[in-house]
Amino acid sequence: MTALRDLKVIGFDADDTLWSNEPFFVETEKKFCALLKNHFIEKELKEVLYKMELENLELYGYGVKGFMLSMIETAVKVSKTEIPKELIAGIINLGKEMLEKPIELLNGIENVLNTLNGKYRLIIATRGDLLDQERKLRKSGISRYFHHIEIMSDKKEKNYLALLERLNIEPKHFLMIGNSFKSDILPVLNIGGLAAYVPFHVIWEHDRVANESSESNERLLRIKEISEILNYIDPN
Amino acid sequence: MTALRDLKVIGFDADDTLWSNEPFFVETEKKFCALLKNHFIEKELKEVLYKMELENLELYGYGVKGFMLSMIETAVKVSKTEIPKELIAGIINLGKEMLEKPIELLNGIENVLNTLNGKYRLIIATRGDLLDQERKLRKSGISRYFHHIEIMSDKKEKNYLALLERLNIEPKHFLMIGNSFKSDILPVLNIGGLAAYVPFHVIWEHDRVANESSESNERLLRIKEISEILNYIDPN
C-alpha cells in the first residue's frame, strides 16, 4: 500500500484489538440473565438490557460502569415491587469482576509492537473509561510501547479530526488498526486517514455496520491477524 | 510573580474552578439520605456512603457513575433482604439528574478566558468522566477558549509529569489553576510548575489536605476569585 509511505503515528484500538474484551461482556450478560432466571427467559431479558444500554449510551458513554448501571436499571424494570438485595449485590459483583479481569493479549500483539516501536509513534485510541483502560494497559505489560492512551468519548469523524489536531499530524500520517469497521475504520477512511481492519470473532451489536465487506479503498488494509500488518509496514 | 514570565500553557481544573459541582454532590447526598430515611439517620448513612466511595475509588475512579454505583451499593448494604424497586430507581434518577444538570459558570470565568485567550494555550485538566466533562464544557458555552480537555485518571505528580510530556513543555511553562490544594496545587508545585489556588466554598472530604494554609512557595499564587489572576498574568 503506497499510502503507507507517509506513516508517522499508528493508533491501536484497545478492546478486542490488543486484548480480549467483548467475550467478557457476553459472559457477564449470561450471568446477569442467570441471576434473573426466575423472572425472565434469557433471550427476552437480553433484549431489554440491550435496549436499556442504547437508551443510556448518550448519558453514560461506553465502559463497564455504564453497563453495570444499565444492568441494575434492567433488573429494576423487570421486577415487580421488591428486589432481593442479593440480586443487586450480584450485579455489582459481576461488574467489579469485569473491572478486575486479567488481560489476555491477542495473538501476535507483542511481536507487532516490538517491531514497530521506535520507528513509529504508537498510541492507543479507545473509547471507554480512562481509569479502566489505563488499568488494563498496566496489567497487559505492553504499556512501554505506547506514547499515550487517547480516550475518545466517541469514535466518529469529528473525534478523529480532533485527535489528529492534537497529534499535530495530517490524516495521511495516521493509520488506525482496529476490529470495529464502524468505529475504527470507516471514520478514519472518511477523513483521509489509513486503516487496517482486523475483525474479532465477537462483536457488540451496536458496532455492526452493513457495508463492512463491500467498502473498497486504497487506504484500507484487510487482515486476519494483527501480525499480518508487518507485511505492509516497513519497520526499518 | 517573576516565575510567570515563562508561562505558555494554563491548565484549569473544571469542577468548582470553572463551574459549580461539589454542591450538586452534597445536594444529591441529601436526597439519597431522604430516600432511605426510614432505615437510617442522615449522619450515619453519609458515613457509610463516604466509606463506600473511598473503598470503590480505586476501581471506579472519579465521576458521577461511580458515585451512583456507590449509592446503590450503600442502599444494598443497609437493607435487610428486599429493596423496594422505587429506591433503586430513585437513586438512578438522582444520578441521571446530576448528569443532566445545567452548568453554572463561576464568577469572572468568561472574562478571564477571554483576556488570556490567544496569548496562552488554555486547557482543562480534570479528573472524572470524559463524556461527562465534555458535555459540561459544551453546555458551559466556553469550549471555544480551550485547546482541549485533558482527562486525568488521577491528579498526582506522575499524572502531571505525563501531562507536561504530552504538552511537550517544561514545568516552568505550566500554570495550574484550581480549587483543590491536594490535587491541583501541591503536585504541580512539587514537580516545579506554577499554581494558583482559588478555594471554593464547598470541598469534598477526600480532597482536603492539612498543610493548605502553611505552604509557602514563590511559584504559588493564592487568590480569592479567579479574576484576580489577571493582576499577575500579562495578557499582552
CSV table of C-alpha atoms in Angstrom, one decimal:
chain,number,residue,atom,x,y,z
A,1,MET,CA,0.0,0.0,0.0
A,2,THR,CA,1.8,3.1,-1.2
A,3,ALA,CA,-0.3,5.3,1.1
A,4,LEU,CA,1.8,3.8,4.0
A,5,ARG,CA,5.0,5.7,3.0
A,6,ASP,CA,3.9,8.8,4.9
A,7,LEU,CA,3.0,7.0,8.0
A,8,LYS,CA,4.1,8.5,11.3
A,9,VAL,CA,1.6,7.6,14.0
A,10,ILE,CA,-0.2,4.2,14.5
A,11,GLY,CA,-3.3,4.2,16.6
A,12,PHE,CA,-4.4,0.9,18.1
A,13,ASP,CA,-7.9,0.3,19.2
A,14,ALA,CA,-7.7,-1.5,22.6
A,15,ASP,CA,-10.6,-3.7,23.3
A,16,ASP,CA,-10.7,-6.8,21.0
A,17,THR,CA,-7.8,-5.4,19.0
A,18,LEU,CA,-5.0,-5.6,21.6
A,19,TRP,CA,-6.8,-7.8,24.2
A,20,SER,CA,-10.0,-9.8,24.5
A,21,ASN,CA,-13.0,-7.8,25.8
A,22,GLU,CA,-16.4,-8.3,24.2
A,23,PRO,CA,-16.4,-12.0,25.3
A,24,PHE,CA,-16.4,-10.8,28.9
A,25,PHE,CA,-19.4,-8.7,28.3
A,26,VAL,CA,-21.2,-11.6,26.6
A,27,GLU,CA,-20.2,-13.9,29.6
A,28,THR,CA,-21.4,-11.2,32.1
A,29,GLU,CA,-24.7,-10.8,30.2
A,30,LYS,CA,-25.2,-14.6,30.5
A,31,LYS,CA,-24.5,-14.5,34.3
A,32,PHE,CA,-26.9,-11.5,34.6
A,33,CYS,CA,-29.6,-13.5,32.9
A,34,ALA,CA,-28.9,-16.4,35.3
A,35,LEU,CA,-29.4,-14.1,38.3
A,36,LEU,CA,-32.8,-13.2,37.0
A,37,LYS,CA,-33.8,-16.6,35.5
A,38,ASN,CA,-36.9,-16.9,37.7
A,39,HIS,CA,-38.3,-13.7,36.2
A,40,PHE,CA,-37.4,-13.8,32.6
A,41,ILE,CA,-36.1,-16.0,29.8
A,42,GLU,CA,-32.7,-15.2,28.6
A,43,LYS,CA,-33.5,-14.0,25.1
A,44,GLU,CA,-36.2,-11.5,26.2
A,45,LEU,CA,-34.0,-10.2,29.1
A,46,LYS,CA,-31.1,-9.7,26.8
A,47,GLU,CA,-33.3,-7.6,24.5
A,48,VAL,CA,-34.5,-5.4,27.5
A,49,LEU,CA,-30.9,-5.0,28.6
A,50,TYR,CA,-29.6,-4.1,25.1
A,51,LYS,CA,-32.4,-1.5,24.7
A,52,MET,CA,-31.5,-0.1,28.1
A,53,GLU,CA,-27.8,0.2,27.1
A,54,LEU,CA,-28.7,2.1,24.0
A,55,GLU,CA,-31.0,4.4,25.8
A,56,ASN,CA,-28.4,5.2,28.4
A,57,LEU,CA,-25.5,5.4,25.9
A,58,GLU,CA,-25.7,9.1,25.4
A,59,LEU,CA,-25.7,9.8,29.1
A,60,TYR,CA,-23.3,7.2,30.3
A,61,GLY,CA,-21.0,6.7,27.4
A,62,TYR,CA,-19.0,3.5,26.9
A,63,GLY,CA,-17.5,1.3,29.5
A,64,VAL,CA,-18.1,-1.1,32.4
A,65,LYS,CA,-19.7,1.3,34.9
A,66,GLY,CA,-22.4,2.4,32.5
A,67,PHE,CA,-23.0,-1.3,31.7
A,68,MET,CA,-23.4,-2.0,35.4
A,69,LEU,CA,-25.9,0.8,35.8
A,70,SER,CA,-27.9,-0.5,32.8
A,71,MET,CA,-28.0,-4.0,34.2
A,72,ILE,CA,-29.2,-2.6,37.5
A,73,GLU,CA,-31.8,-0.5,35.8
A,74,THR,CA,-32.9,-3.5,33.8
A,75,ALA,CA,-33.4,-5.5,37.0
A,76,VAL,CA,-35.5,-2.7,38.4
A,77,LYS,CA,-37.6,-2.6,35.2
A,78,VAL,CA,-38.4,-6.3,35.2
A,79,SER,CA,-39.0,-6.6,39.0
A,80,LYS,CA,-42.5,-6.1,40.5
A,81,THR,CA,-42.1,-4.1,43.7
A,82,GLU,CA,-39.3,-5.5,45.8
A,83,ILE,CA,-35.9,-6.7,44.6
A,84,PRO,CA,-33.8,-9.2,46.7
A,85,LYS,CA,-30.7,-7.3,47.8
A,86,GLU,CA,-28.7,-10.3,46.7
A,87,LEU,CA,-29.7,-9.6,43.1
A,88,ILE,CA,-28.4,-6.0,43.1
A,89,ALA,CA,-25.3,-7.1,45.1
A,90,GLY,CA,-24.8,-9.9,42.5
A,91,ILE,CA,-25.0,-7.4,39.6
A,92,ILE,CA,-22.5,-5.1,41.3
A,93,ASN,CA,-20.1,-8.1,41.8
A,94,LEU,CA,-20.4,-9.0,38.1
A,95,GLY,CA,-19.3,-5.5,37.2
A,96,LYS,CA,-16.5,-5.5,39.7
A,97,GLU,CA,-15.3,-8.9,38.4
A,98,MET,CA,-15.2,-7.4,34.9
A,99,LEU,CA,-13.1,-4.5,36.1
A,100,GLU,CA,-10.7,-6.9,37.8
A,101,LYS,CA,-10.4,-9.4,35.0
A,102,PRO,CA,-6.8,-10.3,34.0
A,103,ILE,CA,-5.8,-9.2,30.5
A,104,GLU,CA,-5.4,-11.7,27.7
A,105,LEU,CA,-3.3,-10.2,24.9
A,106,LEU,CA,-4.4,-11.3,21.4
A,107,ASN,CA,-2.1,-13.4,19.2
A,108,GLY,CA,1.0,-11.7,17.8
A,109,ILE,CA,0.4,-8.3,19.5
A,110,GLU,CA,3.7,-8.1,21.4
A,111,ASN,CA,5.8,-9.0,18.3
A,112,VAL,CA,4.0,-6.3,16.2
A,113,LEU,CA,4.5,-3.7,18.9
A,114,ASN,CA,8.1,-4.7,19.4
A,115,THR,CA,8.8,-4.5,15.7
A,116,LEU,CA,7.2,-1.1,15.1
A,117,ASN,CA,8.4,0.5,18.3
A,118,GLY,CA,10.8,3.4,17.7
A,119,LYS,CA,10.1,3.7,14.0
A,120,TYR,CA,6.5,5.0,14.5
A,121,ARG,CA,4.8,6.7,17.3
A,122,LEU,CA,2.3,4.2,18.8
A,123,ILE,CA,-0.8,5.2,20.6
A,124,ILE,CA,-3.9,3.6,21.9
A,125,ALA,CA,-7.1,5.2,20.7
A,126,THR,CA,-10.0,3.8,22.6
A,127,ARG,CA,-13.5,4.6,23.9
A,128,GLY,CA,-14.5,3.6,27.4
A,129,ASP,CA,-13.3,4.6,30.8
A,130,LEU,CA,-9.9,6.2,31.2
A,131,LEU,CA,-9.1,4.6,34.6
A,132,ASP,CA,-10.3,1.2,33.4
A,133,GLN,CA,-8.3,1.3,30.1
A,134,GLU,CA,-5.2,2.6,32.0
A,135,ARG,CA,-5.5,-0.3,34.4
A,136,LYS,CA,-5.9,-2.8,31.6
A,137,LEU,CA,-2.8,-1.4,29.8
A,138,ARG,CA,-0.8,-1.7,33.0
A,139,LYS,CA,-1.9,-5.3,33.5
A,140,SER,CA,-1.2,-6.1,29.9
A,141,GLY,CA,2.5,-5.5,30.3
A,142,ILE,CA,2.7,-3.7,27.0
A,143,SER,CA,2.5,-0.1,28.2
A,144,ARG,CA,6.1,0.7,27.4
A,145,TYR,CA,5.4,0.5,23.7
A,146,PHE,CA,2.8,3.4,23.8
A,147,HIS,CA,3.3,7.1,23.8
A,148,HIS,CA,0.0,7.5,25.4
A,149,ILE,CA,-3.7,6.4,25.7
A,150,GLU,CA,-6.1,8.6,23.8
A,151,ILE,CA,-9.5,8.2,25.4
A,152,MET,CA,-12.3,9.3,23.0
A,153,SER,CA,-15.8,9.9,24.1
A,154,ASP,CA,-16.8,8.6,20.7
A,155,LYS,CA,-15.1,7.4,17.6
A,156,LYS,CA,-16.8,9.5,14.9
A,157,GLU,CA,-15.1,11.5,12.2
A,158,LYS,CA,-15.0,14.7,14.3
A,159,ASN,CA,-13.3,12.8,17.2
A,160,TYR,CA,-10.6,11.5,14.9
A,161,LEU,CA,-10.1,15.0,13.4
A,162,ALA,CA,-9.6,16.4,17.0
A,163,LEU,CA,-7.2,13.6,17.7
A,164,LEU,CA,-5.1,14.4,14.6
A,165,GLU,CA,-5.1,18.1,15.6
A,166,ARG,CA,-3.8,17.2,19.0
A,167,LEU,CA,-1.1,14.9,17.5
A,168,ASN,CA,-0.3,17.7,15.1
A,169,ILE,CA,-0.3,15.5,12.0
A,170,GLU,CA,-2.1,15.2,8.8
A,171,PRO,CA,-4.5,12.3,8.1
A,172,LYS,CA,-2.0,10.7,5.7
A,173,HIS,CA,0.4,10.3,8.6
A,174,PHE,CA,-2.1,8.3,10.6
A,175,LEU,CA,-3.0,4.6,10.5
A,176,MET,CA,-5.7,3.2,12.7
A,177,ILE,CA,-5.8,-0.5,13.5
A,178,GLY,CA,-9.0,-1.9,14.9
A,179,ASN,CA,-11.7,-4.6,15.0
A,180,SER,CA,-14.7,-2.3,14.6
A,181,PHE,CA,-15.4,-1.3,11.0
A,182,LYS,CA,-17.9,1.3,12.2
A,183,SER,CA,-15.7,2.9,14.8
A,184,ASP,CA,-12.1,2.2,13.9
A,185,ILE,CA,-12.1,2.0,10.1
A,186,LEU,CA,-14.9,4.0,8.3
A,187,PRO,CA,-14.5,7.4,10.1
A,188,VAL,CA,-10.7,7.3,9.6
A,189,LEU,CA,-11.0,6.5,5.9
A,190,ASN,CA,-13.6,9.2,5.6
A,191,ILE,CA,-11.2,11.9,6.9
A,192,GLY,CA,-8.4,10.8,4.6
A,193,GLY,CA,-6.5,8.5,7.1
A,194,LEU,CA,-5.3,4.9,6.7
A,195,ALA,CA,-7.0,2.0,8.3
A,196,ALA,CA,-6.3,-1.7,9.0
A,197,TYR,CA,-9.3,-3.8,9.7
A,198,VAL,CA,-8.7,-6.9,11.9
A,199,PRO,CA,-12.1,-8.5,12.7
A,200,PHE,CA,-12.5,-10.2,16.0
A,201,HIS,CA,-14.8,-13.3,16.4
A,202,VAL,CA,-17.3,-11.5,18.7
A,203,ILE,CA,-18.6,-8.0,18.0
A,204,TRP,CA,-21.0,-5.9,20.0
A,205,GLU,CA,-24.4,-5.5,18.2
A,206,HIS,CA,-24.1,-1.7,18.4
A,207,ASP,CA,-20.7,-1.8,16.5
A,208,ARG,CA,-22.0,-3.7,13.5
A,209,VAL,CA,-22.3,-2.0,10.2
A,210,ALA,CA,-23.8,-3.1,6.9
A,211,ASN,CA,-21.2,-2.1,4.3
A,212,GLU,CA,-18.3,-3.9,6.0
A,213,SER,CA,-17.4,-6.2,3.2
A,214,SER,CA,-18.2,-4.0,0.2
A,215,GLU,CA,-16.2,-1.0,1.1
A,216,SER,CA,-13.2,-0.6,-1.1
A,217,ASN,CA,-10.5,1.9,-0.6
A,218,GLU,CA,-6.8,2.1,-1.4
A,219,ARG,CA,-6.1,3.3,2.1
A,220,LEU,CA,-7.8,0.3,3.7
A,221,LEU,CA,-6.0,-3.0,4.6
A,222,ARG,CA,-8.0,-6.1,5.5
A,223,ILE,CA,-6.0,-8.5,7.6
A,224,LYS,CA,-7.0,-11.6,9.6
A,225,GLU,CA,-4.4,-11.4,12.3
A,226,ILE,CA,-2.6,-8.3,13.5
A,227,SER,CA,0.8,-9.8,12.7
A,228,GLU,CA,0.0,-9.5,9.0
A,229,ILE,CA,0.4,-5.7,9.4
A,230,LEU,CA,4.1,-6.3,9.3
A,231,ASN,CA,3.8,-7.5,5.7
A,232,TYR,CA,2.7,-4.0,4.8
A,233,ILE,CA,4.6,-1.6,7.1
A,234,ASP,CA,8.3,-1.2,6.7
A,235,PRO,CA,9.8,-1.4,10.2
A,236,ASN,CA,13.2,0.0,9.1
B,1,MET,CA,5.4,36.6,40.4
B,2,THR,CA,8.6,36.6,38.3
B,3,ALA,CA,8.1,32.8,37.7
B,4,LEU,CA,5.2,33.7,35.4
B,5,ARG,CA,7.4,35.2,32.7
B,6,ASP,CA,8.0,31.7,31.1
B,7,LEU,CA,4.3,30.8,31.1
B,8,LYS,CA,3.0,29.1,28.0
B,9,VAL,CA,0.2,26.8,29.0
B,10,ILE,CA,-2.5,27.4,31.6
B,11,GLY,CA,-4.4,24.4,32.9
B,12,PHE,CA,-7.8,25.0,34.5
B,13,ASP,CA,-9.4,22.5,36.9
B,14,ALA,CA,-13.0,22.2,35.8
B,15,ASP,CA,-15.3,21.2,38.7
B,16,ASP,CA,-15.6,24.0,41.3
B,17,THR,CA,-13.0,26.1,39.4
B,18,LEU,CA,-14.8,26.8,36.2
B,19,TRP,CA,-18.3,25.8,37.3
B,20,SER,CA,-20.1,24.7,40.4
B,21,ASN,CA,-20.0,20.9,41.0
B,22,GLU,CA,-19.5,19.8,44.6
B,23,PRO,CA,-22.7,21.4,45.8
B,24,PHE,CA,-24.6,19.1,43.5
B,25,PHE,CA,-22.9,16.1,45.1
B,26,VAL,CA,-23.9,17.4,48.5
B,27,GLU,CA,-27.4,18.0,47.4
B,28,THR,CA,-27.7,14.5,45.9
B,29,GLU,CA,-26.3,13.0,49.1
B,30,LYS,CA,-29.1,14.7,51.0
B,31,LYS,CA,-31.7,13.4,48.6
B,32,PHE,CA,-30.2,10.0,48.8
B,33,CYS,CA,-30.4,10.1,52.6
B,34,ALA,CA,-34.1,11.2,52.3
B,35,LEU,CA,-34.8,8.2,50.1
B,36,LEU,CA,-33.5,5.9,52.9
B,37,LYS,CA,-34.8,8.0,55.8
B,38,ASN,CA,-36.9,5.1,57.2
B,39,HIS,CA,-33.8,3.0,57.6
B,40,PHE,CA,-31.1,5.3,58.7
B,41,ILE,CA,-30.4,8.7,60.2
B,42,GLU,CA,-28.6,11.0,57.7
B,43,LYS,CA,-25.3,11.4,59.5
B,44,GLU,CA,-24.7,7.7,59.9
B,45,LEU,CA,-25.8,7.0,56.3
B,46,LYS,CA,-23.5,9.7,55.0
B,47,GLU,CA,-20.6,8.0,56.7
B,48,VAL,CA,-21.5,4.6,55.2
B,49,LEU,CA,-21.7,6.2,51.8
B,50,TYR,CA,-18.4,8.1,52.1
B,51,LYS,CA,-16.6,4.9,53.2
B,52,MET,CA,-18.1,3.0,50.3
B,53,GLU,CA,-17.0,5.8,47.9
B,54,LEU,CA,-13.4,5.5,49.2
B,55,GLU,CA,-13.4,1.7,49.0
B,56,ASN,CA,-14.6,1.9,45.4
B,57,LEU,CA,-12.4,4.8,44.3
B,58,GLU,CA,-9.5,2.7,43.1
B,59,LEU,CA,-11.8,0.5,41.0
B,60,TYR,CA,-14.3,3.1,39.7
B,61,GLY,CA,-12.2,6.3,39.7
B,62,TYR,CA,-13.8,9.8,39.9
B,63,GLY,CA,-17.2,10.8,38.5
B,64,VAL,CA,-20.9,10.6,38.7
B,65,LYS,CA,-21.3,7.0,37.5
B,66,GLY,CA,-19.0,5.6,40.3
B,67,PHE,CA,-20.9,7.8,42.8
B,68,MET,CA,-24.2,6.3,41.5
B,69,LEU,CA,-22.9,2.7,41.9
B,70,SER,CA,-21.6,3.6,45.5
B,71,MET,CA,-25.0,5.0,46.4
B,72,ILE,CA,-26.7,1.8,45.2
B,73,GLU,CA,-24.2,-0.4,47.0
B,74,THR,CA,-24.8,1.6,50.2
B,75,ALA,CA,-28.5,1.0,49.8
B,76,VAL,CA,-27.9,-2.7,49.4
B,77,LYS,CA,-25.6,-2.7,52.4
B,78,VAL,CA,-28.1,-1.1,54.8
B,79,SER,CA,-31.2,-3.0,53.5
B,80,LYS,CA,-32.3,-6.2,55.2
B,81,THR,CA,-33.3,-8.7,52.5
B,82,GLU,CA,-35.6,-6.9,50.0
B,83,ILE,CA,-35.2,-3.5,48.5
B,84,PRO,CA,-38.2,-1.5,47.1
B,85,LYS,CA,-37.6,-1.1,43.4
B,86,GLU,CA,-38.5,2.6,43.8
B,87,LEU,CA,-35.5,3.1,46.0
B,88,ILE,CA,-33.0,1.8,43.4
B,89,ALA,CA,-34.9,3.6,40.6
B,90,GLY,CA,-34.8,6.8,42.8
B,91,ILE,CA,-31.0,6.5,43.1
B,92,ILE,CA,-30.6,6.0,39.4
B,93,ASN,CA,-32.7,9.1,38.8
B,94,LEU,CA,-30.6,11.1,41.2
B,95,GLY,CA,-27.5,10.2,39.2
B,96,LYS,CA,-29.1,10.9,35.9
B,97,GLU,CA,-30.3,14.3,37.2
B,98,MET,CA,-26.7,15.1,38.1
B,99,LEU,CA,-25.5,14.2,34.6
B,100,GLU,CA,-28.2,16.4,33.1
B,101,LYS,CA,-27.7,19.4,35.4
B,102,PRO,CA,-27.3,22.8,33.7
B,103,ILE,CA,-23.8,24.4,34.1
B,104,GLU,CA,-23.4,27.4,36.3
B,105,LEU,CA,-20.1,29.2,35.5
B,106,LEU,CA,-18.4,30.7,38.5
B,107,ASN,CA,-17.9,34.5,38.7
B,108,GLY,CA,-15.5,36.1,36.3
B,109,ILE,CA,-14.6,33.0,34.4
B,110,GLU,CA,-15.6,34.2,30.9
B,111,ASN,CA,-13.7,37.5,31.3
B,112,VAL,CA,-10.5,35.6,32.4
B,113,LEU,CA,-10.7,33.2,29.5
B,114,ASN,CA,-11.4,36.0,27.0
B,115,THR,CA,-8.5,38.0,28.2
B,116,LEU,CA,-5.9,35.1,28.2
B,117,ASN,CA,-7.2,33.5,25.0
B,118,GLY,CA,-4.7,33.7,22.2
B,119,LYS,CA,-1.8,34.7,24.4
B,120,TYR,CA,-1.6,31.4,26.2
B,121,ARG,CA,-2.6,27.8,25.4
B,122,LEU,CA,-5.6,27.1,27.7
B,123,ILE,CA,-6.5,23.6,28.6
B,124,ILE,CA,-8.8,21.9,31.0
B,125,ALA,CA,-7.1,19.4,33.3
B,126,THR,CA,-9.7,17.4,35.2
B,127,ARG,CA,-10.4,14.1,36.8
B,128,GLY,CA,-13.8,12.4,36.2
B,129,ASP,CA,-15.5,11.1,33.2
B,130,LEU,CA,-14.5,12.2,29.8
B,131,LEU,CA,-18.1,12.1,28.3
B,132,ASP,CA,-19.5,14.0,31.3
B,133,GLN,CA,-16.8,16.6,31.3
B,134,GLU,CA,-17.1,17.1,27.5
B,135,ARG,CA,-20.9,17.5,27.9
B,136,LYS,CA,-20.4,20.0,30.7
B,137,LEU,CA,-17.9,22.0,28.7
B,138,ARG,CA,-20.3,22.0,25.7
B,139,LYS,CA,-23.2,23.2,27.9
B,140,SER,CA,-21.0,25.9,29.5
B,141,GLY,CA,-20.6,27.7,26.3
B,142,ILE,CA,-16.8,28.3,26.9
B,143,SER,CA,-15.4,25.5,24.9
B,144,ARG,CA,-14.0,27.8,22.2
B,145,TYR,CA,-11.4,29.1,24.6
B,146,PHE,CA,-9.8,25.7,25.2
B,147,HIS,CA,-7.3,23.8,23.2
B,148,HIS,CA,-8.5,20.5,24.7
B,149,ILE,CA,-9.7,18.7,27.7
B,150,GLU,CA,-7.1,16.6,29.4
B,151,ILE,CA,-8.8,13.9,31.4
B,152,MET,CA,-6.6,12.5,34.2
B,153,SER,CA,-7.3,9.3,36.0
B,154,ASP,CA,-5.7,10.9,39.0
B,155,LYS,CA,-4.0,14.2,39.8
B,156,LYS,CA,-0.8,13.1,41.4
B,157,GLU,CA,2.7,14.2,40.5
B,158,LYS,CA,3.2,11.4,38.0
B,159,ASN,CA,0.0,12.4,36.2
B,160,TYR,CA,1.1,16.0,35.8
B,161,LEU,CA,4.5,14.9,34.6
B,162,ALA,CA,2.8,12.8,31.9
B,163,LEU,CA,0.7,15.7,31.0
B,164,LEU,CA,3.7,18.0,30.6
B,165,GLU,CA,5.4,15.4,28.4
B,166,ARG,CA,2.3,15.2,26.2
B,167,LEU,CA,2.2,19.0,26.0
B,168,ASN,CA,5.9,18.9,25.2
B,169,ILE,CA,6.7,21.7,27.7
B,170,GLU,CA,8.8,22.2,30.9
B,171,PRO,CA,7.2,22.6,34.3
B,172,LYS,CA,8.1,26.4,34.3
B,173,HIS,CA,5.9,26.9,31.3
B,174,PHE,CA,2.8,25.5,33.1
B,175,LEU,CA,0.4,27.1,35.5
B,176,MET,CA,-2.4,25.1,37.0
B,177,ILE,CA,-5.4,27.0,38.4
B,178,GLY,CA,-7.7,25.1,40.8
B,179,ASN,CA,-9.7,24.8,44.0
B,180,SER,CA,-8.2,21.6,45.4
B,181,PHE,CA,-4.9,22.2,47.2
B,182,LYS,CA,-4.3,18.5,47.3
B,183,SER,CA,-5.0,17.7,43.6
B,184,ASP,CA,-4.4,21.0,41.7
B,185,ILE,CA,-1.8,22.8,43.6
B,186,LEU,CA,0.7,20.6,45.7
B,187,PRO,CA,1.6,18.1,43.0
B,188,VAL,CA,2.2,20.9,40.4
B,189,LEU,CA,4.4,22.8,42.8
B,190,ASN,CA,6.3,19.6,43.7
B,191,ILE,CA,7.2,19.0,40.0
B,192,GLY,CA,8.4,22.6,39.5
B,193,GLY,CA,5.3,24.0,38.0
B,194,LEU,CA,3.3,27.1,38.9
B,195,ALA,CA,-0.1,27.1,40.6
B,196,ALA,CA,-2.9,29.4,41.5
B,197,TYR,CA,-5.1,28.3,44.4
B,198,VAL,CA,-8.7,29.6,44.2
B,199,PRO,CA,-10.6,27.9,47.1
B,200,PHE,CA,-14.3,27.1,46.6
B,201,HIS,CA,-16.8,27.3,49.5
B,202,VAL,CA,-17.5,23.5,49.4
B,203,ILE,CA,-14.9,20.9,49.2
B,204,TRP,CA,-15.1,17.1,49.0
B,205,GLU,CA,-13.8,15.5,52.2
B,206,HIS,CA,-11.4,13.4,50.2
B,207,ASP,CA,-9.7,16.5,48.7
B,208,ARG,CA,-8.9,18.1,52.0
B,209,VAL,CA,-5.3,18.4,53.0
B,210,ALA,CA,-3.7,19.6,56.2
B,211,ASN,CA,-0.9,21.9,55.1
B,212,GLU,CA,-3.2,24.1,52.9
B,213,SER,CA,-2.5,27.4,54.6
B,214,SER,CA,1.1,26.9,55.7
B,215,GLU,CA,2.6,26.0,52.3
B,216,SER,CA,4.8,28.8,51.1
B,217,ASN,CA,6.3,28.8,47.6
B,218,GLU,CA,7.3,31.5,45.2
B,219,ARG,CA,5.5,29.6,42.4
B,220,LEU,CA,2.2,29.7,44.3
B,221,LEU,CA,-0.5,32.3,44.0
B,222,ARG,CA,-3.3,32.5,46.5
B,223,ILE,CA,-6.4,34.3,45.1
B,224,LYS,CA,-10.0,34.6,46.3
B,225,GLU,CA,-11.6,34.9,42.9
B,226,ILE,CA,-10.4,33.7,39.6
B,227,SER,CA,-10.4,37.2,38.1
B,228,GLU,CA,-7.6,38.2,40.4
B,229,ILE,CA,-5.3,36.0,38.2
B,230,LEU,CA,-5.3,38.9,35.7
B,231,ASN,CA,-3.4,41.0,38.2
B,232,TYR,CA,-0.5,38.7,37.8
B,233,ILE,CA,-0.5,37.4,34.3
B,234,ASP,CA,0.3,39.8,31.5
B,235,PRO,CA,-2.3,39.2,28.8
B,236,ASN,CA,-0.3,41.2,26.2
